[in-house]
Amino acid sequence: MLGCHSALTGIRPLYNRLRENDILTRRYFYPLLSTLPMYCTLPSANPANLPVATEMAQRVLCLPIYPGMIDSDLARIIEALRSPLKNSQTPGQALNTTTIA
């Protein structure tokens, strides 16, 4: 999973960049279960009670991963992710990768 650094205006620029390179991603924690009709009226589903989950739903993309993935596929994904880093004004500002177990 990849989390966008707060310096980006959300995950859309990264999503678009990867899509331009034929790398399909998806939002990982979206929609939050707490936003579904059967749960959204519960007091515990209030976004104020779920600040981390709410933030992650806006920031995390799931990168391609599948059993048949070959090294060249992985290299293409890595290069597409490195490009914004190389072009960022401050190293580390464009992207922040996070692994969540």
mmCIF file of N, CA and C in Angstrom:
data_model
loop_
_atom_site.group_PDB
_atom_site.id
_atom_site.type_symbol
_atom_site.label_atom_id
_atom_site.label_comp_id
_atom_site.label_asym_id
_atom_site.label_seq_id
_atom_site.Cartn_x
_atom_site.Cartn_y
_atom_site.Cartn_z
ATOM 1 N N MET A 1 0.844 -1.169 0.000
ATOM 2 C CA MET A 1 0.000 0.000 0.000
ATOM 3 C C MET A 1 0.887 1.228 0.000
ATOM 4 N N LEU A 2 0.352 2.248 -0.550
ATOM 5 C CA LEU A 2 1.110 3.482 -0.651
ATOM 6 C C LEU A 2 0.284 4.615 -0.096
ATOM 7 N N GLY A 3 0.868 5.366 0.830
ATOM 8 C CA GLY A 3 0.187 6.530 1.376
ATOM 9 C C GLY A 3 0.781 7.793 0.793
ATOM 10 N N CYS A 4 -0.067 8.707 0.410
ATOM 11 C CA CYS A 4 0.417 9.973 -0.142
ATOM 12 C C CYS A 4 0.781 10.917 0.982
ATOM 13 N N HIS A 5 1.890 11.584 0.835
ATOM 14 C CA HIS A 5 2.307 12.588 1.806
ATOM 15 C C HIS A 5 1.310 13.735 1.774
ATOM 16 N N SER A 6 1.138 14.388 2.889
ATOM 17 C CA SER A 6 0.153 15.468 2.964
ATOM 18 C C SER A 6 0.495 16.646 2.060
ATOM 19 N N ALA A 7 1.725 16.694 1.533
ATOM 20 C CA ALA A 7 2.081 17.771 0.605
ATOM 21 C C ALA A 7 1.302 17.665 -0.698
ATOM 22 N N LEU A 8 0.823 16.475 -1.024
ATOM 23 C CA LEU A 8 -0.004 16.313 -2.218
ATOM 24 C C LEU A 8 -1.435 16.706 -1.880
ATOM 25 N N THR A 9 -2.178 17.087 -2.876
ATOM 26 C CA THR A 9 -3.575 17.450 -2.658
ATOM 27 C C THR A 9 -4.444 16.218 -2.796
ATOM 28 N N GLY A 10 -4.143 15.194 -2.036
ATOM 29 C CA GLY A 10 -4.879 13.951 -2.096
ATOM 30 C C GLY A 10 -4.177 12.937 -2.978
ATOM 31 N N ILE A 11 -4.834 11.831 -3.199
ATOM 32 C CA ILE A 11 -4.218 10.743 -3.955
ATOM 33 C C ILE A 11 -4.458 10.852 -5.453
ATOM 34 N N ARG A 12 -5.316 11.745 -5.872
ATOM 35 C CA ARG A 12 -5.668 11.835 -7.290
ATOM 36 C C ARG A 12 -4.463 12.067 -8.202
ATOM 37 N N PRO A 13 -3.527 12.984 -7.891
ATOM 38 C CA PRO A 13 -2.383 13.176 -8.797
ATOM 39 C C PRO A 13 -1.552 11.904 -8.966
ATOM 40 N N LEU A 14 -1.334 11.193 -7.887
ATOM 41 C CA LEU A 14 -0.563 9.954 -7.974
ATOM 42 C C LEU A 14 -1.346 8.890 -8.731
ATOM 43 N N TYR A 15 -2.630 8.771 -8.436
ATOM 44 C CA TYR A 15 -3.488 7.823 -9.140
ATOM 45 C C TYR A 15 -3.431 8.079 -10.647
ATOM 46 N N ASN A 16 -3.573 9.350 -11.036
ATOM 47 C CA ASN A 16 -3.538 9.705 -12.461
ATOM 48 C C ASN A 16 -2.192 9.387 -13.082
ATOM 49 N N ARG A 17 -1.124 9.698 -12.369
ATOM 50 C CA ARG A 17 0.229 9.431 -12.875
ATOM 51 C C ARG A 17 0.423 7.938 -13.124
ATOM 52 N N LEU A 18 0.010 7.116 -12.191
ATOM 53 C CA LEU A 18 0.153 5.671 -12.359
ATOM 54 C C LEU A 18 -0.738 5.167 -13.491
ATOM 55 N N ARG A 19 -1.936 5.681 -13.573
ATOM 56 C CA ARG A 19 -2.863 5.269 -14.639
ATOM 57 C C ARG A 19 -2.299 5.623 -16.016
ATOM 58 N N GLU A 20 -1.653 6.777 -16.136
ATOM 59 C CA GLU A 20 -1.015 7.166 -17.404
ATOM 60 C C GLU A 20 0.052 6.158 -17.823
ATOM 61 N N ASN A 21 0.597 5.454 -16.843
ATOM 62 C CA ASN A 21 1.611 4.435 -17.105
ATOM 63 C C ASN A 21 1.006 3.027 -17.122
ATOM 64 N N ASP A 22 -0.321 2.954 -17.297
ATOM 65 C CA ASP A 22 -1.047 1.677 -17.330
ATOM 66 C C ASP A 22 -0.839 0.852 -16.069
ATOM 67 N N ILE A 23 -0.761 1.540 -14.935
ATOM 68 C CA ILE A 23 -0.666 0.879 -13.637
ATOM 69 C C ILE A 23 -1.969 1.175 -12.910
ATOM 70 N N LEU A 24 -2.776 0.145 -12.737
ATOM 71 C CA LEU A 24 -4.090 0.317 -12.134
ATOM 72 C C LEU A 24 -3.992 0.152 -10.624
ATOM 73 N N THR A 25 -4.497 1.137 -9.914
ATOM 74 C CA THR A 25 -4.526 1.107 -8.457
ATOM 75 C C THR A 25 -5.967 1.249 -8.014
ATOM 76 N N ARG A 26 -6.174 1.107 -6.726
ATOM 77 C CA ARG A 26 -7.503 1.363 -6.181
ATOM 78 C C ARG A 26 -7.343 1.920 -4.779
ATOM 79 N N ARG A 27 -8.360 2.585 -4.337
ATOM 80 C CA ARG A 27 -8.346 3.081 -2.968
ATOM 81 C C ARG A 27 -8.523 1.883 -2.061
ATOM 82 N N TYR A 28 -7.741 1.826 -1.015
ATOM 83 C CA TYR A 28 -7.706 0.617 -0.197
ATOM 84 C C TYR A 28 -8.778 0.595 0.880
ATOM 85 N N PHE A 29 -8.896 1.626 1.644
ATOM 86 C CA PHE A 29 -9.864 1.663 2.741
ATOM 87 C C PHE A 29 -11.081 2.492 2.340
ATOM 88 N N TYR A 30 -11.602 2.239 1.141
ATOM 89 C CA TYR A 30 -12.678 3.072 0.626
ATOM 90 C C TYR A 30 -13.753 2.209 -0.011
ATOM 91 N N PRO A 31 -14.996 2.445 0.280
ATOM 92 C CA PRO A 31 -15.460 3.364 1.313
ATOM 93 C C PRO A 31 -15.293 2.747 2.696
ATOM 94 N N LEU A 32 -15.172 3.598 3.683
ATOM 95 C CA LEU A 32 -15.122 3.103 5.053
ATOM 96 C C LEU A 32 -16.448 2.425 5.370
ATOM 97 N N LEU A 33 -16.393 1.358 6.105
ATOM 98 C CA LEU A 33 -17.634 0.679 6.482
ATOM 99 C C LEU A 33 -18.552 1.606 7.260
ATOM 100 N N SER A 34 -17.971 2.508 8.014
ATOM 101 C CA SER A 34 -18.775 3.432 8.818
ATOM 102 C C SER A 34 -19.599 4.399 7.971
ATOM 103 N N THR A 35 -19.312 4.489 6.674
ATOM 104 C CA THR A 35 -20.086 5.383 5.800
ATOM 105 C C THR A 35 -21.225 4.667 5.084
ATOM 106 N N LEU A 36 -21.277 3.360 5.207
ATOM 107 C CA LEU A 36 -22.341 2.603 4.545
ATOM 108 C C LEU A 36 -23.671 2.837 5.254
ATOM 109 N N PRO A 37 -24.780 2.773 4.510
ATOM 110 C CA PRO A 37 -26.093 3.107 5.070
ATOM 111 C C PRO A 37 -26.441 2.365 6.356
ATOM 112 N N MET A 38 -26.064 1.098 6.460
ATOM 113 C CA MET A 38 -26.449 0.335 7.647
ATOM 114 C C MET A 38 -25.671 0.719 8.900
ATOM 115 N N TYR A 39 -24.568 1.466 8.734
ATOM 116 C CA TYR A 39 -23.736 1.848 9.877
ATOM 117 C C TYR A 39 -23.662 3.354 10.110
ATOM 118 N N CYS A 40 -23.888 4.159 9.105
ATOM 119 C CA CYS A 40 -23.591 5.591 9.193
ATOM 120 C C CYS A 40 -24.383 6.338 10.259
ATOM 121 N N THR A 41 -25.501 5.792 10.711
ATOM 122 C CA THR A 41 -26.285 6.477 11.744
ATOM 123 C C THR A 41 -25.847 6.108 13.158
ATOM 124 N N LEU A 42 -24.958 5.152 13.286
ATOM 125 C CA LEU A 42 -24.468 4.772 14.611
ATOM 126 C C LEU A 42 -23.552 5.862 15.161
ATOM 127 N N PRO A 43 -23.645 6.145 16.454
ATOM 128 C CA PRO A 43 -22.752 7.151 17.042
ATOM 129 C C PRO A 43 -21.274 6.808 16.837
ATOM 130 N N SER A 44 -20.947 5.547 16.874
ATOM 131 C CA SER A 44 -19.545 5.134 16.705
ATOM 132 C C SER A 44 -19.042 5.351 15.281
ATOM 133 N N ALA A 45 -19.943 5.579 14.334
ATOM 134 C CA ALA A 45 -19.553 5.786 12.936
ATOM 135 C C ALA A 45 -19.240 7.246 12.620
ATOM 136 N N ASN A 46 -19.389 8.111 13.579
ATOM 137 C CA ASN A 46 -19.085 9.527 13.372
ATOM 138 C C ASN A 46 -17.612 9.675 12.991
ATOM 139 N N PRO A 47 -17.300 10.385 11.894
ATOM 140 C CA PRO A 47 -15.899 10.551 11.477
ATOM 141 C C PRO A 47 -14.993 11.103 12.575
ATOM 142 N N ALA A 48 -15.547 11.883 13.488
ATOM 143 C CA ALA A 48 -14.742 12.412 14.597
ATOM 144 C C ALA A 48 -14.240 11.288 15.503
ATOM 145 N N ASN A 49 -14.952 10.174 15.530
ATOM 146 C CA ASN A 49 -14.536 9.016 16.325
ATOM 147 C C ASN A 49 -13.537 8.135 15.588
ATOM 148 N N LEU A 50 -13.335 8.398 14.304
ATOM 149 C CA LEU A 50 -12.485 7.548 13.467
ATOM 150 C C LEU A 50 -11.477 8.390 12.683
ATOM 151 N N PRO A 51 -10.697 9.227 13.355
ATOM 152 C CA PRO A 51 -9.830 10.144 12.610
ATOM 153 C C PRO A 51 -8.771 9.450 11.764
ATOM 154 N N VAL A 52 -8.185 8.392 12.266
ATOM 155 C CA VAL A 52 -7.135 7.705 11.501
ATOM 156 C C VAL A 52 -7.745 6.988 10.304
ATOM 157 N N ALA A 53 -8.828 6.270 10.526
ATOM 158 C CA ALA A 53 -9.482 5.556 9.428
ATOM 159 C C ALA A 53 -9.970 6.531 8.360
ATOM 160 N N THR A 54 -10.534 7.648 8.791
ATOM 161 C CA THR A 54 -11.018 8.649 7.842
ATOM 162 C C THR A 54 -9.867 9.210 7.018
ATOM 163 N N GLU A 55 -8.745 9.496 7.672
ATOM 164 C CA GLU A 55 -7.581 10.017 6.947
ATOM 165 C C GLU A 55 -7.019 8.974 5.983
ATOM 166 N N MET A 56 -6.908 7.736 6.428
ATOM 167 C CA MET A 56 -6.360 6.688 5.565
ATOM 168 C C MET A 56 -7.251 6.438 4.354
ATOM 169 N N ALA A 57 -8.555 6.570 4.525
ATOM 170 C CA ALA A 57 -9.470 6.386 3.394
ATOM 171 C C ALA A 57 -9.213 7.417 2.305
ATOM 172 N N GLN A 58 -8.673 8.563 2.683
ATOM 173 C CA GLN A 58 -8.383 9.620 1.720
ATOM 174 C C GLN A 58 -6.976 9.541 1.147
ATOM 175 N N ARG A 59 -6.081 8.770 1.769
ATOM 176 C CA ARG A 59 -4.663 8.834 1.412
ATOM 177 C C ARG A 59 -4.052 7.546 0.873
ATOM 178 N N VAL A 60 -4.690 6.408 1.016
ATOM 179 C CA VAL A 60 -4.031 5.139 0.715
ATOM 180 C C VAL A 60 -4.504 4.552 -0.612
ATOM 181 N N LEU A 61 -3.539 4.181 -1.434
ATOM 182 C CA LEU A 61 -3.797 3.453 -2.677
ATOM 183 C C LEU A 61 -3.224 2.050 -2.545
ATOM 184 N N CYS A 62 -3.908 1.102 -3.105
ATOM 185 C CA CYS A 62 -3.396 -0.262 -3.168
ATOM 186 C C CYS A 62 -2.729 -0.436 -4.528
ATOM 187 N N LEU A 63 -1.455 -0.760 -4.495
ATOM 188 C CA LEU A 63 -0.706 -0.987 -5.728
ATOM 189 C C LEU A 63 -0.964 -2.393 -6.247
ATOM 190 N N PRO A 64 -0.713 -2.621 -7.524
ATOM 191 C CA PRO A 64 -0.912 -3.964 -8.076
ATOM 192 C C PRO A 64 -0.046 -4.996 -7.352
ATOM 193 N N ILE A 65 -0.655 -6.105 -7.039
ATOM 194 C CA ILE A 65 0.064 -7.242 -6.464
ATOM 195 C C ILE A 65 -0.737 -8.489 -6.821
ATOM 196 N N TYR A 66 -0.057 -9.432 -7.399
ATOM 197 C CA TYR A 66 -0.737 -10.654 -7.804
ATOM 198 C C TYR A 66 0.302 -11.761 -7.965
ATOM 199 N N PRO A 67 -0.125 -13.015 -7.881
ATOM 200 C CA PRO A 67 0.828 -14.133 -7.908
ATOM 201 C C PRO A 67 1.702 -14.180 -9.155
ATOM 202 N N GLY A 68 1.178 -13.784 -10.302
ATOM 203 C CA GLY A 68 1.946 -13.876 -11.540
ATOM 204 C C GLY A 68 2.810 -12.664 -11.845
ATOM 205 N N MET A 69 2.919 -11.746 -10.893
ATOM 206 C CA MET A 69 3.701 -10.531 -11.137
ATOM 207 C C MET A 69 5.164 -10.901 -11.366
ATOM 208 N N ILE A 70 5.725 -10.332 -12.421
ATOM 209 C CA ILE A 70 7.126 -10.616 -12.739
ATOM 210 C C ILE A 70 7.976 -9.379 -12.433
ATOM 211 N N ASP A 71 9.278 -9.591 -12.386
ATOM 212 C CA ASP A 71 10.201 -8.522 -12.002
ATOM 213 C C ASP A 71 10.059 -7.278 -12.870
ATOM 214 N N SER A 72 9.813 -7.458 -14.157
ATOM 215 C CA SER A 72 9.696 -6.283 -15.029
ATOM 216 C C SER A 72 8.443 -5.465 -14.699
ATOM 217 N N ASP A 73 7.365 -6.131 -14.266
ATOM 218 C CA ASP A 73 6.166 -5.405 -13.827
ATOM 219 C C ASP A 73 6.491 -4.574 -12.592
ATOM 220 N N LEU A 74 7.166 -5.191 -11.656
ATOM 221 C CA LEU A 74 7.544 -4.507 -10.426
ATOM 222 C C LEU A 74 8.465 -3.322 -10.720
ATOM 223 N N ALA A 75 9.421 -3.522 -11.610
ATOM 224 C CA ALA A 75 10.355 -2.450 -11.972
ATOM 225 C C ALA A 75 9.615 -1.269 -12.600
ATOM 226 N N ARG A 76 8.606 -1.544 -13.414
ATOM 227 C CA ARG A 76 7.827 -0.478 -14.054
ATOM 228 C C ARG A 76 7.045 0.322 -13.011
ATOM 229 N N ILE A 77 6.480 -0.372 -12.034
ATOM 230 C CA ILE A 77 5.743 0.302 -10.962
ATOM 231 C C ILE A 77 6.692 1.164 -10.132
ATOM 232 N N ILE A 78 7.836 0.603 -9.790
ATOM 233 C CA ILE A 78 8.822 1.351 -8.999
ATOM 234 C C ILE A 78 9.255 2.601 -9.739
ATOM 235 N N GLU A 79 9.527 2.479 -11.008
ATOM 236 C CA GLU A 79 9.967 3.644 -11.786
ATOM 237 C C GLU A 79 8.875 4.712 -11.849
ATOM 238 N N ALA A 80 7.630 4.293 -11.998
ATOM 239 C CA ALA A 80 6.527 5.259 -12.033
ATOM 240 C C ALA A 80 6.385 5.975 -10.694
ATOM 241 N N LEU A 81 6.723 5.295 -9.609
ATOM 242 C CA LEU A 81 6.668 5.921 -8.289
ATOM 243 C C LEU A 81 7.881 6.804 -8.032
ATOM 244 N N ARG A 82 9.019 6.418 -8.555
ATOM 245 C CA ARG A 82 10.237 7.209 -8.351
ATOM 246 C C ARG A 82 10.187 8.535 -9.093
ATOM 247 N N SER A 83 9.558 8.563 -10.228
ATOM 248 C CA SER A 83 9.535 9.769 -11.044
ATOM 249 C C SER A 83 9.023 10.987 -10.275
ATOM 250 N N PRO A 84 7.891 10.904 -9.571
ATOM 251 C CA PRO A 84 7.459 12.080 -8.794
ATOM 252 C C PRO A 84 8.462 12.450 -7.704
ATOM 253 N N LEU A 85 9.142 11.454 -7.143
ATOM 254 C CA LEU A 85 10.141 11.743 -6.113
ATOM 255 C C LEU A 85 11.307 12.522 -6.690
ATOM 256 N N LYS A 86 11.750 12.120 -7.874
ATOM 257 C CA LYS A 86 12.864 12.814 -8.523
ATOM 258 C C LYS A 86 12.501 14.256 -8.849
ATOM 259 N N ASN A 87 11.235 14.481 -9.180
ATOM 260 C CA ASN A 87 10.793 15.810 -9.592
ATOM 261 C C ASN A 87 10.313 16.679 -8.433
ATOM 262 N N SER A 88 10.268 16.112 -7.215
ATOM 263 C CA SER A 88 9.784 16.897 -6.080
ATOM 264 C C SER A 88 10.818 17.941 -5.685
ATOM 265 N N GLN A 89 10.336 19.033 -5.142
ATOM 266 C CA GLN A 89 11.224 20.121 -4.751
ATOM 267 C C GLN A 89 12.067 19.751 -3.543
ATOM 268 N N THR A 90 11.497 19.000 -2.627
ATOM 269 C CA THR A 90 12.204 18.576 -1.430
ATOM 270 C C THR A 90 12.169 17.063 -1.375
ATOM 271 N N PRO A 91 13.316 16.401 -1.271
ATOM 272 C CA PRO A 91 13.304 14.936 -1.210
ATOM 273 C C PRO A 91 12.371 14.450 -0.106
ATOM 274 N N GLY A 92 11.554 13.478 -0.452
ATOM 275 C CA GLY A 92 10.629 12.910 0.510
ATOM 276 C C GLY A 92 9.318 13.662 0.643
ATOM 277 N N GLN A 93 9.168 14.791 -0.009
ATOM 278 C CA GLN A 93 7.936 15.560 0.110
ATOM 279 C C GLN A 93 6.803 14.992 -0.735
ATOM 280 N N ALA A 94 7.126 14.405 -1.879
ATOM 281 C CA ALA A 94 6.069 13.984 -2.798
ATOM 282 C C ALA A 94 5.324 12.760 -2.306
ATOM 283 N N LEU A 95 6.045 11.775 -1.823
ATOM 284 C CA LEU A 95 5.408 10.527 -1.430
ATOM 285 C C LEU A 95 5.969 10.039 -0.113
ATOM 286 N N ASN A 96 5.143 9.358 0.630
ATOM 287 C CA ASN A 96 5.579 8.724 1.857
ATOM 288 C C ASN A 96 5.009 7.324 1.831
ATOM 289 N N THR A 97 5.848 6.323 1.740
ATOM 290 C CA THR A 97 5.340 4.962 1.678
ATOM 291 C C THR A 97 5.150 4.427 3.080
ATOM 292 N N THR A 98 4.094 3.688 3.248
ATOM 293 C CA THR A 98 3.773 3.122 4.538
ATOM 294 C C THR A 98 3.330 1.690 4.333
ATOM 295 N N THR A 99 3.890 0.784 5.100
ATOM 296 C CA THR A 99 3.449 -0.598 5.063
ATOM 297 C C THR A 99 2.579 -0.834 6.275
ATOM 298 N N ILE A 100 1.403 -1.361 6.042
ATOM 299 C CA ILE A 100 0.471 -1.653 7.125
ATOM 300 C C ILE A 100 0.241 -3.148 7.136
ATOM 301 N N ALA A 101 0.532 -3.769 8.245
ATOM 302 C CA ALA A 101 0.371 -5.222 8.348
ATOM 303 C C ALA A 101 -1.066 -5.579 8.604
#
